[in-house]
Short mmCIF file of C-alpha atoms and ligand atoms in Angstrom, two decimals:
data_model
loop_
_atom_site.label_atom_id
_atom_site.label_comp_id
_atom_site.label_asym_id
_atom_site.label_seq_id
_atom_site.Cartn_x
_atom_site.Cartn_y
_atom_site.Cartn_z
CA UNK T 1 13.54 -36.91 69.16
CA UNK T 2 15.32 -35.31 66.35
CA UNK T 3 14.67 -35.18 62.92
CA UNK T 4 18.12 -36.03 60.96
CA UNK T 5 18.83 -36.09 57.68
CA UNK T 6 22.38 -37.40 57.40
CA UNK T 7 21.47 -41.51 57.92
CA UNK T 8 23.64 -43.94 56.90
CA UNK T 9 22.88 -46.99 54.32
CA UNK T 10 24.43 -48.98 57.26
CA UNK T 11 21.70 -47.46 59.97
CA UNK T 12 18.78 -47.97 57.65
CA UNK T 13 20.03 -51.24 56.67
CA UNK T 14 20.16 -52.13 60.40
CA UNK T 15 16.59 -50.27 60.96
CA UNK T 16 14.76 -52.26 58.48
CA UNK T 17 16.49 -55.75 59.60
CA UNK T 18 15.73 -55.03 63.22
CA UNK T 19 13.67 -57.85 64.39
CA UNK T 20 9.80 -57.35 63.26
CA UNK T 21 8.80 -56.23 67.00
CA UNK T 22 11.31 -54.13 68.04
CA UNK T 23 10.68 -52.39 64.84
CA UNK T 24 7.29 -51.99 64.83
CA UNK T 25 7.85 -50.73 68.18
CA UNK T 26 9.99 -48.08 67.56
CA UNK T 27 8.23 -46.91 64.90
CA UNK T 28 5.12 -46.52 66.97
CA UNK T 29 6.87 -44.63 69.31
CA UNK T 30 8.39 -42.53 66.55
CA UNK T 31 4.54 -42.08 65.00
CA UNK T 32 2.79 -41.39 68.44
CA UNK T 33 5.82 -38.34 69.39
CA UNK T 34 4.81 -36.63 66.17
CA UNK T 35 1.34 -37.55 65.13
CA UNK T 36 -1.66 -38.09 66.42
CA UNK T 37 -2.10 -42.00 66.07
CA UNK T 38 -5.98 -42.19 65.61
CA UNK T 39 -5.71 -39.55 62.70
CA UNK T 40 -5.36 -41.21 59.27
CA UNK T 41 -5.56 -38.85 56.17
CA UNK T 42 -8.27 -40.51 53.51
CA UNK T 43 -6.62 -39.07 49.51
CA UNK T 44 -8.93 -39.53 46.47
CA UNK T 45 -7.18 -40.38 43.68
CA UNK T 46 -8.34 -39.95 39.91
CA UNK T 47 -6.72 -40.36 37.09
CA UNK T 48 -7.23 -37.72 34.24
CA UNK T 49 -5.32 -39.26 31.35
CA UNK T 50 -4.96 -43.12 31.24
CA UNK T 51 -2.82 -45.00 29.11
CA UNK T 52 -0.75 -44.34 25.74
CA UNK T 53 2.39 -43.95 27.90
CA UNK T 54 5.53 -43.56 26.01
CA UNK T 55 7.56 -44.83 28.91
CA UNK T 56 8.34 -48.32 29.85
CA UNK T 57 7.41 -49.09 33.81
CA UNK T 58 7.85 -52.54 33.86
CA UNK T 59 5.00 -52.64 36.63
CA UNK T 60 2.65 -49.97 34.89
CA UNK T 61 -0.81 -51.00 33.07
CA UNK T 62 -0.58 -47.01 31.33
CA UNK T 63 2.92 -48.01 29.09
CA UNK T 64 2.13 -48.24 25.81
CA UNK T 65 4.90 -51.01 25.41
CA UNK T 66 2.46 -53.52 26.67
CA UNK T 67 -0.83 -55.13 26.18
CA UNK T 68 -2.67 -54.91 29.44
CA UNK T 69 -6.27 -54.00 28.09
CA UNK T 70 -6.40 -50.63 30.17
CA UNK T 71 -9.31 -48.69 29.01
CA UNK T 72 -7.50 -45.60 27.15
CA UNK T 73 -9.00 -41.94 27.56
CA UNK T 74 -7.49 -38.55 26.81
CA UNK T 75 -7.67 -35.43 29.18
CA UNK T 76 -10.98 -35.66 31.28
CA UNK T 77 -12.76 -32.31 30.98
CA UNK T 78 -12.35 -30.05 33.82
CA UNK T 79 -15.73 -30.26 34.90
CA UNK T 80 -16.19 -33.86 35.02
CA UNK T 81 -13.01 -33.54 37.18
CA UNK T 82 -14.21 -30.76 39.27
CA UNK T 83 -17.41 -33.15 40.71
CA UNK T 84 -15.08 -36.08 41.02
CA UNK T 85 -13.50 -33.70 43.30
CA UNK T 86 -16.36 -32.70 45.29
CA UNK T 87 -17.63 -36.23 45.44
CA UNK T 88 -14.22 -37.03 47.02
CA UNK T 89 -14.41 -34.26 49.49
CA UNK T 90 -18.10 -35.06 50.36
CA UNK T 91 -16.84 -38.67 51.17
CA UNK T 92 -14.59 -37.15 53.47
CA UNK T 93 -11.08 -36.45 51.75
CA UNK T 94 -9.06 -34.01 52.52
CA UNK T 95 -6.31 -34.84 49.19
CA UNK T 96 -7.43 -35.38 45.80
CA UNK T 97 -4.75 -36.50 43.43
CA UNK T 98 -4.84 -36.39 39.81
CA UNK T 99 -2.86 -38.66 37.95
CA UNK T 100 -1.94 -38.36 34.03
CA UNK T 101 -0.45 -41.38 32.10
CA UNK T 102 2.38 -38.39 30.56
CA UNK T 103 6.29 -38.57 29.98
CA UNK T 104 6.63 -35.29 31.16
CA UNK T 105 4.73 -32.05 31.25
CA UNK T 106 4.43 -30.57 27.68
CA UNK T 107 3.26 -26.79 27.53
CA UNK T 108 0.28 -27.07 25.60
CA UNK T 109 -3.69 -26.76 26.39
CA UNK T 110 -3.71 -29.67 28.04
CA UNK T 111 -1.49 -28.65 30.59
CA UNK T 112 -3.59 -25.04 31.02
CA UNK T 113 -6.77 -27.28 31.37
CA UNK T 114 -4.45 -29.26 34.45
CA UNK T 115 -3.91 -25.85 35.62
CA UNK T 116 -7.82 -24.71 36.12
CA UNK T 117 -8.85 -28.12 37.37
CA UNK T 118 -6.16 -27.45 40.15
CA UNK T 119 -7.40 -23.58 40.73
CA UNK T 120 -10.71 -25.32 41.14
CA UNK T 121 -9.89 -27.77 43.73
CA UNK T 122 -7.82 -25.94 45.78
CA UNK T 123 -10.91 -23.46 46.01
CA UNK T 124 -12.32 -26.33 47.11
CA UNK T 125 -10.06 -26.51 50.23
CA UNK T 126 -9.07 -29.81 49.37
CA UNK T 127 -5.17 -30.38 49.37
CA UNK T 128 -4.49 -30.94 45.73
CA UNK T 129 -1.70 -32.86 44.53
CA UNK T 130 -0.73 -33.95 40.96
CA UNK T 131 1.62 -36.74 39.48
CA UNK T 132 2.06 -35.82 35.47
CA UNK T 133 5.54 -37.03 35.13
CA UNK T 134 8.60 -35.11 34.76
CA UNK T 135 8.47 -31.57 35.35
CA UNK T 136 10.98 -28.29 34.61
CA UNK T 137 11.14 -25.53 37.25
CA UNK T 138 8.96 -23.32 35.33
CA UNK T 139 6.06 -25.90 34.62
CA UNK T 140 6.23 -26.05 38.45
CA UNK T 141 5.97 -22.49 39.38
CA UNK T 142 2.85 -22.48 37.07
CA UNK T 143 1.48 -25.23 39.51
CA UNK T 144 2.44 -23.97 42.53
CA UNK T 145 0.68 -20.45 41.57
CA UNK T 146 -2.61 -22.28 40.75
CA UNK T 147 -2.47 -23.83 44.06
CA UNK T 148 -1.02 -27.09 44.11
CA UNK T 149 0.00 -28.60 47.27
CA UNK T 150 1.94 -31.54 46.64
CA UNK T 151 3.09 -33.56 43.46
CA UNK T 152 3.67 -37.02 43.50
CA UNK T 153 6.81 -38.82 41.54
CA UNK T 154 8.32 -41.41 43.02
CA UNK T 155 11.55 -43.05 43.06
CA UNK T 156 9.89 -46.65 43.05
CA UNK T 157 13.31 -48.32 43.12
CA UNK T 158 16.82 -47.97 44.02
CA UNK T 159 19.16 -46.30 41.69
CA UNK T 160 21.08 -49.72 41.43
CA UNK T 161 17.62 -52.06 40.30
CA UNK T 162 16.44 -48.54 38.51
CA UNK T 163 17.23 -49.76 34.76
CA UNK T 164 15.57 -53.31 35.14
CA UNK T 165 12.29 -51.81 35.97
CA UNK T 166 12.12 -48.49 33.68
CA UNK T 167 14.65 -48.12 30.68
CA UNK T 168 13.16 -44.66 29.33
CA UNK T 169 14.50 -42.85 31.50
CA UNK T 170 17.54 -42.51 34.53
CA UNK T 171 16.74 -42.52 38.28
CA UNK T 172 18.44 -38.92 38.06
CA UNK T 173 15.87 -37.60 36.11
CA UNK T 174 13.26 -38.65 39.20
CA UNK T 175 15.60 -36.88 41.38
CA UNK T 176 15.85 -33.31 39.22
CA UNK T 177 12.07 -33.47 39.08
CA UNK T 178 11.93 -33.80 42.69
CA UNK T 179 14.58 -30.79 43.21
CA UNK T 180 12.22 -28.98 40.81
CA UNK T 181 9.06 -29.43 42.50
CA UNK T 182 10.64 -28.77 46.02
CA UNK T 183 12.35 -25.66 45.11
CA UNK T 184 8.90 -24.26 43.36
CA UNK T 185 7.75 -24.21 47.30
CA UNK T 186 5.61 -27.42 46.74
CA UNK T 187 5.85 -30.47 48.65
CA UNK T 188 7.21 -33.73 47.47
CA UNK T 189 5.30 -36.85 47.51
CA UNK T 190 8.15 -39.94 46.94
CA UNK T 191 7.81 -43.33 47.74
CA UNK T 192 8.49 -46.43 45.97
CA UNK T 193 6.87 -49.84 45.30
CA UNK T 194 7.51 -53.62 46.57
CA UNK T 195 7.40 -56.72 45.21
CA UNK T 196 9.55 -55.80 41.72
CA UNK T 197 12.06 -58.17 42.07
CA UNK T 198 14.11 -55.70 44.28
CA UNK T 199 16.30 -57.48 47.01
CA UNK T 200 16.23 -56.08 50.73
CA UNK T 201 18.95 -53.93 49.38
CA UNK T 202 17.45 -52.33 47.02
CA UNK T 203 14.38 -51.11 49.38
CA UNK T 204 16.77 -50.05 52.25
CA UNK T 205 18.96 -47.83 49.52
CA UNK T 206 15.67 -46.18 48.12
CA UNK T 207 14.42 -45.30 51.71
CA UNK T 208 17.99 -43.98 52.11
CA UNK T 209 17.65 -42.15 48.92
CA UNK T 210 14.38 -40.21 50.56
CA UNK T 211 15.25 -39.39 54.09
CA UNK T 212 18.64 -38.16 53.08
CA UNK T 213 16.76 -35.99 50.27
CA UNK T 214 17.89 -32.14 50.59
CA UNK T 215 14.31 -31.77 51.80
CA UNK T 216 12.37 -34.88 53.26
CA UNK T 217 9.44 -35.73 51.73
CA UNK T 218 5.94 -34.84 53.25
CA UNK T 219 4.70 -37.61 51.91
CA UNK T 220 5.58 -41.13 51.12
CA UNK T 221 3.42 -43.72 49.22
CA UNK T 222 4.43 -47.14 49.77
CA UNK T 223 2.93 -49.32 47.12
CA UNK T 224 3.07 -53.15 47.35
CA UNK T 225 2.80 -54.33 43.34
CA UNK T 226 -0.68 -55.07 41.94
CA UNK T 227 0.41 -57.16 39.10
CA UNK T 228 -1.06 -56.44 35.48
CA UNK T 229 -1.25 -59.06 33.24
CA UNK T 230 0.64 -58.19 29.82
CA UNK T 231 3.40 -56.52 31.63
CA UNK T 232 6.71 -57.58 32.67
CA UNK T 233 5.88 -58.45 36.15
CA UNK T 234 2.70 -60.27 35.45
CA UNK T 235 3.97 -63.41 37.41
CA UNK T 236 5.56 -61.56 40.37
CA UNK T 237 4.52 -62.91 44.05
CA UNK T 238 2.44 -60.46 45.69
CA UNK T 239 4.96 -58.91 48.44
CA UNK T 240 4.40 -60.58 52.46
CA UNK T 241 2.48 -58.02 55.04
CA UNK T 242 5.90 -58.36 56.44
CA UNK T 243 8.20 -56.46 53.85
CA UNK T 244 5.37 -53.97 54.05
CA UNK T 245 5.41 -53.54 57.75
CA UNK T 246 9.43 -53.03 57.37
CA UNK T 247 9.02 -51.07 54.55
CA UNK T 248 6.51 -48.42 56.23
CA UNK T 249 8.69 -49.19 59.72
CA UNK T 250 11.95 -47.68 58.42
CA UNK T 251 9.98 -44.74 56.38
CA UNK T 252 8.28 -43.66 59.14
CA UNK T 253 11.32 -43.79 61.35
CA UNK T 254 13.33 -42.33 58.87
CA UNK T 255 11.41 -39.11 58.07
CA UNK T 256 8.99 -38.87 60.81
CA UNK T 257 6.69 -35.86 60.24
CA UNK T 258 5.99 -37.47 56.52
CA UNK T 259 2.82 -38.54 56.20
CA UNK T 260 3.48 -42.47 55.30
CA UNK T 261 1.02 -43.80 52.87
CA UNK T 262 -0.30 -47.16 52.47
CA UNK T 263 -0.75 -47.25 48.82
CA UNK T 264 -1.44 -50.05 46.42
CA UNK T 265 -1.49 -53.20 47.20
CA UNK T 266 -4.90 -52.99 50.83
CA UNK T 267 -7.35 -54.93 48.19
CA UNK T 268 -5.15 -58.08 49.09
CA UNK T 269 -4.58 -57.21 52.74
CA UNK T 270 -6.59 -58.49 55.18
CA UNK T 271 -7.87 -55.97 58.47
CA UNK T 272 -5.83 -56.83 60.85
CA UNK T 273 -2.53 -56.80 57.88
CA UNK T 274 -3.95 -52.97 57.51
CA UNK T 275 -4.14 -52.58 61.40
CA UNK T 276 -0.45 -53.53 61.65
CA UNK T 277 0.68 -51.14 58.92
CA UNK T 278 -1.30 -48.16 61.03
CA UNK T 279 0.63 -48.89 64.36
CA UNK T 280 4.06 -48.93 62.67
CA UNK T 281 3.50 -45.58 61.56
CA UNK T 282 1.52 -45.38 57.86
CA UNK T 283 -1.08 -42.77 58.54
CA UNK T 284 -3.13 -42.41 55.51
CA UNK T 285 -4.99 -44.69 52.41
CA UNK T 286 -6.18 -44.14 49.33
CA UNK T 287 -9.81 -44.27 49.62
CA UNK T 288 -12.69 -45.39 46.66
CA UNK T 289 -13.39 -48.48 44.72
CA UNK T 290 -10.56 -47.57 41.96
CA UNK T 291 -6.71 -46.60 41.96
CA UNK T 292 -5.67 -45.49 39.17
CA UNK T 293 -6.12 -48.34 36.77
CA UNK T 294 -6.99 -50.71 39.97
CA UNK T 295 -9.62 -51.87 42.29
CA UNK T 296 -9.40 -50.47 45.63
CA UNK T 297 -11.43 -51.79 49.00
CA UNK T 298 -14.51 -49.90 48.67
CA UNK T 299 -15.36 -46.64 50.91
CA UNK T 300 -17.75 -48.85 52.83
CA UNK T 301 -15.29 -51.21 54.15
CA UNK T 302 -13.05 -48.32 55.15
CA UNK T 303 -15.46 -46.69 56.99
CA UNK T 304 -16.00 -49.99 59.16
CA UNK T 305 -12.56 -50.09 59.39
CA UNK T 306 -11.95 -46.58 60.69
CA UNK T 307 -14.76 -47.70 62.93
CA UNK T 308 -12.94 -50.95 64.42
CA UNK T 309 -9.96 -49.48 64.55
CA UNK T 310 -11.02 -46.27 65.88
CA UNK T 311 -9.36 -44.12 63.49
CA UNK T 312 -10.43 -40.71 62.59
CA UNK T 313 -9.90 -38.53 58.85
CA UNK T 314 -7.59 -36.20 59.47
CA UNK T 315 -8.24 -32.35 58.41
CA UNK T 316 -6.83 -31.27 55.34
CA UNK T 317 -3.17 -29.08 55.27
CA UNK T 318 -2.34 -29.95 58.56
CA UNK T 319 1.19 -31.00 57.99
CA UNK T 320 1.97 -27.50 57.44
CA UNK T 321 0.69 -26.93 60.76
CA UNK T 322 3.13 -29.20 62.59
CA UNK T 323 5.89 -28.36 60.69
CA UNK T 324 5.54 -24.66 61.58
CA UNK T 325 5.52 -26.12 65.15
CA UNK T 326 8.56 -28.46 64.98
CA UNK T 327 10.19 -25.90 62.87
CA UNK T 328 9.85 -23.05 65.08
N1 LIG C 401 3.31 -41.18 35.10
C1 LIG C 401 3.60 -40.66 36.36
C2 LIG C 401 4.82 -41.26 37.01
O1 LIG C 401 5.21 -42.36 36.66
O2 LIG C 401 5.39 -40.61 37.87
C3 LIG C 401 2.46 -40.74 37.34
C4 LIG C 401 1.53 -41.94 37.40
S1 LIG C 401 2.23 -43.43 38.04
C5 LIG C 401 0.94 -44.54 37.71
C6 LIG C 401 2.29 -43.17 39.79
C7 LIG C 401 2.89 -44.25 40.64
O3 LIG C 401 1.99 -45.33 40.76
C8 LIG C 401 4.14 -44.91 40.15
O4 LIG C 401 5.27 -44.15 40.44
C9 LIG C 401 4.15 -46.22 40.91
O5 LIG C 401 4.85 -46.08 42.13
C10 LIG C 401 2.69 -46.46 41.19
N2 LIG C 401 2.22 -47.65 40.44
C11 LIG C 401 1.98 -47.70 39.12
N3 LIG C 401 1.56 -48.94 38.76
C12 LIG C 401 1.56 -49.68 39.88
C13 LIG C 401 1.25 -51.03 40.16
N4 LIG C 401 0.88 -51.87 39.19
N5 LIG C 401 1.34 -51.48 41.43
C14 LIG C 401 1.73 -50.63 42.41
N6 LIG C 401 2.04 -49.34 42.21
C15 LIG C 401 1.97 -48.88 40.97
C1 LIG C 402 1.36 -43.74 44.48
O1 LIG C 402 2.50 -43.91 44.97
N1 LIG C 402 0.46 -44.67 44.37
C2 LIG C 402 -0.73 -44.17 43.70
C3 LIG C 402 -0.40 -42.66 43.58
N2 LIG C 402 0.94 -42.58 44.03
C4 LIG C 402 -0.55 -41.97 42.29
C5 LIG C 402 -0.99 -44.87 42.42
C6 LIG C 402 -1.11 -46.37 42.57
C7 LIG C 402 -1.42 -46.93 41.25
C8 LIG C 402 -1.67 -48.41 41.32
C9 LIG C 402 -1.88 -49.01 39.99
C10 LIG C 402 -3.06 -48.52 39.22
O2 LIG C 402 -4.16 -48.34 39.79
O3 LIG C 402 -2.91 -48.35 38.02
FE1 LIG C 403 3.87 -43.96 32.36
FE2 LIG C 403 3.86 -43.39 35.00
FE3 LIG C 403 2.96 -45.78 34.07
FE4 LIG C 403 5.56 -45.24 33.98
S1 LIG C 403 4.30 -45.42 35.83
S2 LIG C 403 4.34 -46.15 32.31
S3 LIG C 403 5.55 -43.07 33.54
S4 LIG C 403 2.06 -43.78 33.68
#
């Protein structure tokens, strides 16, 4: 099975309306030739900075633009950061993500505090990965030298739907962030989220958008919407298990040595809606009783998950492992 990168809108249009079987199906057997299928990586995420966001995410409960009663805080201090991140690793994660409510990256001492909370946590041997917004080459050469792994931005839409979710800034400037980050030697997290509005259309051009990428993400968050009151999107329907199961489906058969994560959204899933998204092919969660802004199942019920399902935490940086192989 080869890895392509030159799909057509028509293929992945055709992938993701495959009937729900045959899909999950293929994807399986997609997942099982390049990953181990028991192994699901278990990411910590924290944010750092919440809220006071200048931009305009018509999903996000961090915009400043709307009244969602987020509880506001500035830069966390690097050591209150540092034992989140130990906490995280002690609860067995092998990714800790830090996630600031920022624009973009401004050079100040904020940004050098980022820097030393990454130094630390790489020392920690935990895969670190960051999402602060838009980034220049430089900014991500400083990250890259601390030790950063990954760093997330997504697309979250296509480029068509782009302006009715976000109007602060241009689906383009996702996409030179993402060149940025890649060419600094760090790897791309890019995904999107469901349940906007988008039509079929719009999820099988995003997917599009990311497995025809110069370089395929490693990793690929697919969020289903938790809506916020005071936003936009407050009244959206919360998406069906089976847009998610295409969604992660087509990802994983799309770009299949990404790691495919199942995102927002598990708090309204039920076990077995969770068990389905693992066979077609999503292969990690975000473990801990809080998102970002949002509850999350708490670690207990993933762990009896794991347990039922017989799934095991996977070790951390092994994707650079298996690409070395497949690469090779
Ligand atoms: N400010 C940075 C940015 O936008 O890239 C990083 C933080 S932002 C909260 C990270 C991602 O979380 C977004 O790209 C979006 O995909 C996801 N997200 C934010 N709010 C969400 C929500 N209410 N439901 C589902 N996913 C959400
Ligand atoms: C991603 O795609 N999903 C995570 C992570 N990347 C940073 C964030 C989900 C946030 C959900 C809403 C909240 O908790 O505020
Ligand atoms: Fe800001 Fe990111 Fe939320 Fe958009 S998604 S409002 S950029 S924190």
């Amino acid at each position: 099975m080869e890895i392509r990168k030159n799909w057509t809108l028509e293929e992945v249009s055709s992938i993701y309306h495959s009937p729900i079987l045959d899909l999950v199906y293929r994807a399986a057997t997609v997942h099982r030739h390049y990953h181990d299928a028991q192994e699901v990586q278990v990411c910590t995420l924290l944010s750092i900075k919440t809220g006071g966001c200048p931009e305009d995410c018509a999903y996000c409960s961090q915009s400043v633009k709307y009244q969602t009663g987020v509880e506001v805080h500035k830069l966390l201090p690097i050591q209150e950061v540092l034992q989140k991140a130990e906490e995280a690793k002690a609860s067995g994660s092998t990714r800790f993500c830090m996630g600031a409510a920022w624009r973009e990256v401004r050079d100040n001492k904020d940004f050098d505090k980022v820097i030393e909370m990454v130094k630390g946590i790489n020392e920690m041997g935990l895969e670190v990965c960051c999402t602060l917004g838009m980034l220049t080459t430089e900014q991500a050469q400083r990250l890259k030298e601390a030790g950063l792994y990954a760093y997330n931005h997504n697309l979250d839409t296509s480029e068509n739907y782009y302006d009715e979710i976000i109007s602060t800034r241009k689906f383009q400037d996702r996409l030179e962030t993402i060149g940025n980050v890649n060419k600094a030697g760090i790897s791309v997290c890019s995904g999107g989220i469901i349940g906007l509005g988008e039509t079929d259309d719009d999820r099988i051009s995003m997917l599009h958008t990311l497995a025809t990428l110069p370089t395929q993400p490693e990793s690929v968050p697919v969020n289903a919407l938790v809506s916020i009151e005071g936003t936009p999107l407050e009244d959206q329907k919360r998406v069906s298990v089976w847009d998610m199961l295409r969604m992660i489906a087509t990802a994983r058969i799309l770009m299949p040595l990404a790691m495919v994560r199942l995102s927002a959204g598990r708090l309204e899933m039920t076990l077995e809606e969770q068990a389905m998204c693992f066979l077609a092919g999503a292969n990690s969660i975000f473990a801990g009783d809080k998102l970002l802004t949002t509850p999350n199942p708490e670690s207990d019920m993933d762990k009896k998950m794991f347990g039922l399902l017989g799934l095991k935490p996977r070790e951390a940086f092994k994707n650079e492992q298996s690409r070395e192989v497949v690469e090779n």
